[in-house]
Coordinates of C-alpha atoms and ligand atoms in Angstrom, one line a residue:
X19 CA 5.4 76.7 149.9
X20 CA 9.1 76.3 150.6
X21 CA 10.1 76.7 154.2
X22 CA 11.2 80.1 155.4
X23 CA 14.9 80.8 154.5
X24 CA 15.2 77.6 152.5
X25 CA 17.9 79.4 150.4
X26 CA 20.2 79.6 153.4
X27 CA 22.2 76.5 154.3
X28 CA 24.1 76.0 157.5
X29 CA 27.3 74.0 157.8
X30 CA 29.5 73.6 160.8
X31 CA 32.0 76.1 159.3
X32 CA 29.4 78.8 158.6
X33 CA 26.3 80.0 156.9
X34 CA 26.1 79.5 153.2
X35 CA 23.8 81.8 151.1
X36 CA 23.2 79.7 148.1
X37 CA 21.7 82.3 145.6
X38 CA 24.7 84.6 146.4
X39 CA 27.2 81.8 146.4
X40 CA 28.7 83.5 149.5
X41 CA 29.5 82.5 153.1
X42 CA 28.9 84.5 156.2
X43 CA 31.8 84.6 158.8
X44 CA 33.1 81.2 157.6
X45 CA 35.8 79.5 159.8
X46 CA 37.4 78.0 156.7
X47 CA 38.8 79.9 153.6
X48 CA 36.0 80.4 151.0
X49 CA 35.9 81.9 147.5
X50 CA 33.5 84.7 148.7
X51 CA 32.9 85.7 152.3
X52 CA 30.6 88.3 153.9
X53 CA 32.1 89.3 157.2
X54 CA 30.2 90.8 160.1
X55 CA 33.2 92.2 162.1
X56 CA 36.9 92.0 162.7
X57 CA 37.2 89.6 165.7
X58 CA 39.3 86.6 164.9
X59 CA 36.5 84.1 165.3
X60 CA 34.4 85.8 162.6
X61 CA 37.0 87.3 160.3
X62 CA 39.6 84.9 159.2
X63 CA 42.3 85.2 156.5
X64 CA 42.6 83.4 153.2
X65 CA 39.2 84.1 151.6
X66 CA 39.0 84.8 147.9
X67 CA 36.8 87.9 148.0
X68 CA 35.6 89.7 151.2
X69 CA 32.6 91.9 151.4
X70 CA 32.6 93.9 154.7
X71 CA 32.4 97.5 156.0
X72 CA 35.4 99.6 155.2
X73 CA 36.4 99.6 158.9
X74 CA 36.2 95.8 159.1
X75 CA 38.3 95.5 155.9
X76 CA 40.9 97.8 157.5
X77 CA 41.0 95.7 160.6
X78 CA 41.4 92.5 158.5
X79 CA 44.1 94.3 156.6
X80 CA 46.0 94.9 159.8
X81 CA 45.7 91.3 160.8
X82 CA 46.0 89.3 157.6
X83 CA 47.4 91.8 155.1
X84 CA 45.5 93.6 152.3
X85 CA 42.1 91.9 151.5
X86 CA 40.8 91.6 148.0
X87 CA 37.2 92.4 148.1
X88 CA 34.6 95.1 148.3
X89 CA 33.9 97.6 151.0
X90 CA 30.2 98.1 151.6
X91 CA 29.4 101.1 153.8
X92 CA 26.5 101.2 156.3
X93 CA 23.3 101.9 154.5
X94 CA 24.7 100.9 151.1
X95 CA 23.2 98.0 149.4
X96 CA 24.8 95.6 146.9
X97 CA 23.6 92.8 144.7
X98 CA 25.5 89.6 145.2
X99 CA 24.2 86.9 142.7
X100 CA 20.5 86.9 143.3
X101 CA 20.5 88.5 146.8
X102 CA 20.3 92.1 147.9
X103 CA 22.9 92.5 150.7
X104 CA 23.4 95.4 153.1
X105 CA 25.4 96.1 156.2
X106 CA 23.7 97.7 159.2
X107 CA 25.4 98.7 162.5
X108 CA 25.6 96.0 165.2
X109 CA 27.0 98.2 168.0
X110 CA 29.6 95.6 168.8
X111 CA 33.0 97.0 167.8
X112 CA 34.2 99.5 165.2
X113 CA 32.8 98.6 161.8
X114 CA 30.7 95.7 163.1
X115 CA 27.6 95.0 161.1
X116 CA 24.5 92.9 160.9
X117 CA 24.2 91.5 157.4
X118 CA 20.7 92.0 155.9
X119 CA 19.8 89.6 153.1
X120 CA 16.8 89.9 150.8
X121 CA 15.8 87.3 148.4
X122 CA 12.4 86.2 147.0
X123 CA 10.5 88.6 149.2
X124 CA 12.1 87.2 152.4
X125 CA 14.3 89.3 154.7
X126 CA 16.9 87.6 156.8
X127 CA 19.1 89.4 159.3
X128 CA 22.4 87.9 160.5
X129 CA 23.2 89.8 163.7
X130 CA 26.9 88.7 164.1
X131 CA 27.9 89.7 167.6
X132 CA 25.9 92.7 168.8
X133 CA 25.0 94.8 171.8
X134 CA 22.4 97.5 172.5
X135 CA 24.4 99.7 175.0
X136 CA 25.8 103.0 173.9
X137 CA 29.5 102.7 173.0
X138 CA 31.4 105.8 172.1
X139 CA 33.7 103.8 169.7
X140 CA 31.1 102.5 167.3
X141 CA 27.7 103.1 165.7
X142 CA 24.7 102.1 167.7
X143 CA 22.8 98.9 166.8
X144 CA 20.0 99.5 164.2
X145 CA 17.0 97.3 164.6
X146 CA 15.8 95.8 161.2
X147 CA 12.5 94.0 161.4
X148 CA 12.8 90.7 159.5
X149 CA 11.3 87.3 158.7
X150 CA 14.3 85.4 160.2
X151 CA 16.6 86.8 162.8
X152 CA 19.9 84.9 163.0
X153 CA 21.2 85.8 166.4
X154 CA 24.1 85.1 168.7
X155 CA 23.5 84.1 172.3
X156 CA 26.8 84.5 174.1
X157 CA 25.2 85.7 177.3
X158 CA 21.9 83.9 176.6
X159 CA 21.0 83.1 180.2
X160 CA 18.8 85.1 182.5
X161 CA 21.6 85.4 185.1
X162 CA 23.5 87.7 182.7
X163 CA 22.7 91.3 183.3
X164 CA 25.4 93.8 182.4
X165 CA 25.5 96.7 184.8
X166 CA 25.7 100.4 183.8
X167 CA 29.1 101.0 182.1
X168 CA 29.7 104.4 183.7
X169 CA 29.4 102.8 187.1
X170 CA 32.0 100.2 186.3
X171 CA 34.4 102.9 185.0
X172 CA 33.9 104.9 188.2
X173 CA 34.8 101.8 190.3
X174 CA 38.0 101.6 188.2
X175 CA 38.8 105.3 188.8
X176 CA 38.0 105.1 192.5
X177 CA 40.4 102.1 192.9
X178 CA 43.1 104.0 191.0
X179 CA 42.8 107.1 193.2
X180 CA 42.5 105.2 196.5
X181 CA 46.2 104.2 196.4
X182 CA 48.4 106.1 193.9
X183 CA 51.5 104.1 194.8
X184 CA 50.1 101.2 192.7
X185 CA 48.9 101.1 189.1
X186 CA 45.7 99.5 187.8
X187 CA 46.3 96.9 185.1
X188 CA 43.2 96.4 183.0
X189 CA 42.9 93.3 180.8
X190 CA 40.8 94.1 177.7
X191 CA 40.4 92.4 174.4
X192 CA 42.7 94.1 171.8
X193 CA 39.9 94.9 169.3
X194 CA 37.1 96.9 170.7
X195 CA 37.1 96.4 174.4
X196 CA 40.5 98.2 175.0
X197 CA 39.5 101.2 172.9
X198 CA 36.0 101.3 174.5
X199 CA 37.5 101.3 178.1
X200 CA 39.9 104.1 177.1
X201 CA 37.1 106.1 175.5
X202 CA 34.8 105.6 178.5
X203 CA 37.6 106.7 180.8
X204 CA 37.9 109.9 178.8
X205 CA 34.2 110.5 179.1
X206 CA 34.4 110.2 182.9
X207 CA 37.0 112.9 182.9
X208 CA 40.2 110.9 183.1
X209 CA 42.7 112.9 181.0
X210 CA 46.0 111.5 182.2
X211 CA 48.1 109.5 179.8
X212 CA 47.0 105.9 179.6
X213 CA 49.7 103.3 179.2
X214 CA 49.1 100.4 176.7
X215 CA 50.7 97.1 176.0
X216 CA 52.5 97.0 172.6
X217 CA 49.9 94.5 171.2
X218 CA 47.3 97.2 171.4
X219 CA 49.3 99.9 169.6
X220 CA 48.2 99.4 166.0
X221 CA 44.6 98.8 166.7
X222 CA 44.4 101.9 168.8
X223 CA 46.0 103.9 166.0
X224 CA 43.4 102.4 163.5
X225 CA 40.6 103.6 165.7
X226 CA 42.0 107.1 165.8
X227 CA 42.4 107.0 162.0
X228 CA 38.7 106.2 161.9
X229 CA 37.8 109.3 163.9
X230 CA 37.7 107.8 167.4
X231 CA 39.8 110.0 169.7
X232 CA 41.6 108.1 172.5
X233 CA 43.6 110.9 174.2
X234 CA 47.2 110.5 175.1
X235 CA 48.4 106.9 174.9
X236 CA 51.9 105.8 175.8
X237 CA 53.6 102.5 175.4
X238 CA 54.1 100.8 178.8
X239 CA 57.1 98.8 177.7
X240 CA 60.4 100.0 179.0
X241 CA 58.8 102.8 181.2
X242 CA 60.4 103.1 184.7
X243 CA 58.3 101.7 187.5
X244 CA 57.9 105.0 189.3
X245 CA 56.4 106.6 186.2
X246 CA 53.5 104.1 186.2
X247 CA 52.4 104.6 189.8
X248 CA 48.9 106.0 189.9
X249 CA 48.4 105.2 186.2
X250 CA 46.1 103.0 184.2
X251 CA 47.8 100.3 182.1
X252 CA 45.8 98.4 179.5
X253 CA 46.9 95.0 178.1
X254 CA 45.3 92.0 176.4
X255 CA 43.9 89.5 178.9
X256 CA 46.7 87.0 178.1
X257 CA 49.3 89.5 179.4
X258 CA 47.7 89.9 182.9
X259 CA 49.6 87.2 184.6
X260 CA 52.7 86.8 182.4
X261 CA 56.2 88.1 182.8
X262 CA 55.4 91.3 181.1
X263 CA 53.2 92.5 184.0
X264 CA 55.9 91.8 186.6
X265 CA 57.7 95.0 185.9
X266 CA 54.6 97.1 186.8
X267 CA 54.5 98.8 190.3
X268 CA 52.3 96.5 192.5
X269 CA 49.5 96.4 189.9
X270 CA 45.8 96.0 190.9
X271 CA 44.7 93.5 188.3
X272 CA 41.4 94.3 186.7
X273 CA 39.6 92.8 183.8
X274 CA 36.9 94.3 181.6
X275 CA 34.6 91.5 180.4
X276 CA 31.0 90.3 180.5
X277 CA 32.3 87.1 182.0
X278 CA 33.4 89.0 185.2
X279 CA 29.8 88.6 186.3
X280 CA 30.9 85.1 187.2
X281 CA 33.0 85.3 190.4
X282 CA 34.7 82.0 189.8
X283 CA 36.1 83.2 186.5
X284 CA 37.5 86.3 188.1
X285 CA 39.2 84.2 190.8
X286 CA 40.6 81.8 188.3
X287 CA 42.2 84.6 186.3
X288 CA 43.6 86.2 189.5
X289 CA 41.5 89.3 188.9
X290 CA 41.3 91.6 191.9
X291 CA 39.0 94.1 190.3
X292 CA 36.4 92.5 188.0
X293 CA 34.7 95.0 185.7
X294 CA 31.5 93.8 184.0
X295 CA 31.8 95.5 180.7
X296 CA 30.6 93.5 177.7
X297 CA 30.4 94.0 174.0
X298 CA 27.6 91.5 173.7
X299 CA 23.9 91.8 174.4
X300 CA 22.8 90.5 177.9
X301 CA 19.8 88.4 178.4
X302 CA 17.4 91.3 178.6
X303 CA 18.8 92.9 175.5
X304 CA 18.7 89.6 173.5
X305 CA 15.0 89.1 174.4
X306 CA 14.0 92.7 173.9
X307 CA 15.6 92.8 170.5
X308 CA 13.7 89.7 169.4
X309 CA 10.4 91.3 170.7
X310 CA 11.3 94.5 168.8
X311 CA 12.1 92.8 165.5
X312 CA 9.2 90.4 165.6
X313 CA 10.8 87.8 163.4
X314 CA 8.7 84.7 162.4
X315 CA 11.7 82.6 163.2
X316 CA 14.9 82.9 165.3
X317 CA 18.0 80.9 164.4
X318 CA 20.7 80.9 167.0
X319 CA 24.4 80.7 166.0
X320 CA 26.5 80.4 169.1
X321 CA 26.6 80.8 172.9
X322 CA 24.0 79.5 175.4
X323 CA 21.4 78.5 172.8
X324 CA 19.1 76.4 174.9
X325 CA 17.7 79.1 177.2
X326 CA 17.1 81.6 174.4
X327 CA 15.5 78.9 172.2
X328 CA 13.2 78.0 175.1
X329 CA 12.3 81.7 175.6
X330 CA 11.4 82.0 171.9
X331 CA 9.2 78.9 172.0
X332 CA 7.3 80.2 175.0
X333 CA 6.7 83.4 173.1
X334 CA 5.3 81.6 170.1
X335 CA 8.4 82.2 167.9
X336 CA 9.8 79.3 166.1
X337 CA 13.5 78.9 167.0
X338 CA 16.4 76.5 166.3
X339 CA 20.1 76.2 166.9
X340 CA 22.5 76.2 164.0
X341 CA 25.3 74.3 165.7
X342 CA 28.1 76.3 164.1
X343 CA 31.7 75.7 165.3
X344 CA 34.6 78.0 165.8
X345 CA 33.0 81.0 167.4
X346 CA 34.7 81.9 170.7
X347 CA 33.6 84.8 172.7
X348 CA 35.6 83.8 175.8
X349 CA 37.5 87.0 176.0
X350 CA 34.6 89.4 175.5
Ligands
LIG401 ZN1 32.9 89.7 168.3
LIG402 ZN1 32.0 86.3 168.3

């Protein structure tokens, strides 16, 4: 009998599904690509045809211009070559999907990036039991435990209200994290206008067009210093320490990222208020998900592969690393 998943080949630049003649999240332009979600390390420009959720296609359209391809909504299933393909929510960012592949009686799930926590800006992760689970392992070490999101948001609000002569500047990835932080702030009762960096404007508008309300947002650029006192300003991580932020009134620099669990990272980035808010599964969620799906094999795409592989082997699940290149979740 052929080995499990023998119809899938992995190359440094991505996963190739031979009977579909299609690549998953390839880092090089390909004639046909299946894309899990819109982050730049997974969704690149220049492919011939793209199959992705309508939200992901819209995000790619914003970044790379109109995509030729086919939208596949959650729950819909399409035949690509000799493979049945469907997209199932991954809970990572708007439109993010696990890609479910069925061929010759085998079911293979490619998780893409995923998380299990509730997130008001995207659909919750749907577990799909399968033969092979191809998973990420960004936070694949037992030391990674993401705290409760509401608690982190409350720390942010507490800091804001403790000195209203300052503003709190939050660094957050432009796709997903920024909108999630805004949405979580609204849920915690913060209704004041939130000021955003210009680089976030179009992505926030796209979220709103897809039915994710973000409340009143104002562009921070050109706003007098005094108006920003006691306000929350959100910017991409790269803008935290650059010239742009010098015009803000004595900002408390915060950063929303799973990496803020590591104190040294926060210090290196001059972050005064580290907020541990991640769009990836932590160690507990990675291992619980594998227990829940009961795959016969686990293939690990990127992150801290070693520890997760070891965990699988000690739980009698065959596991291997795929050694793909080009995935970067450093700003999560
Ligand atoms: Zn991602
Ligand atoms: Zn990623």
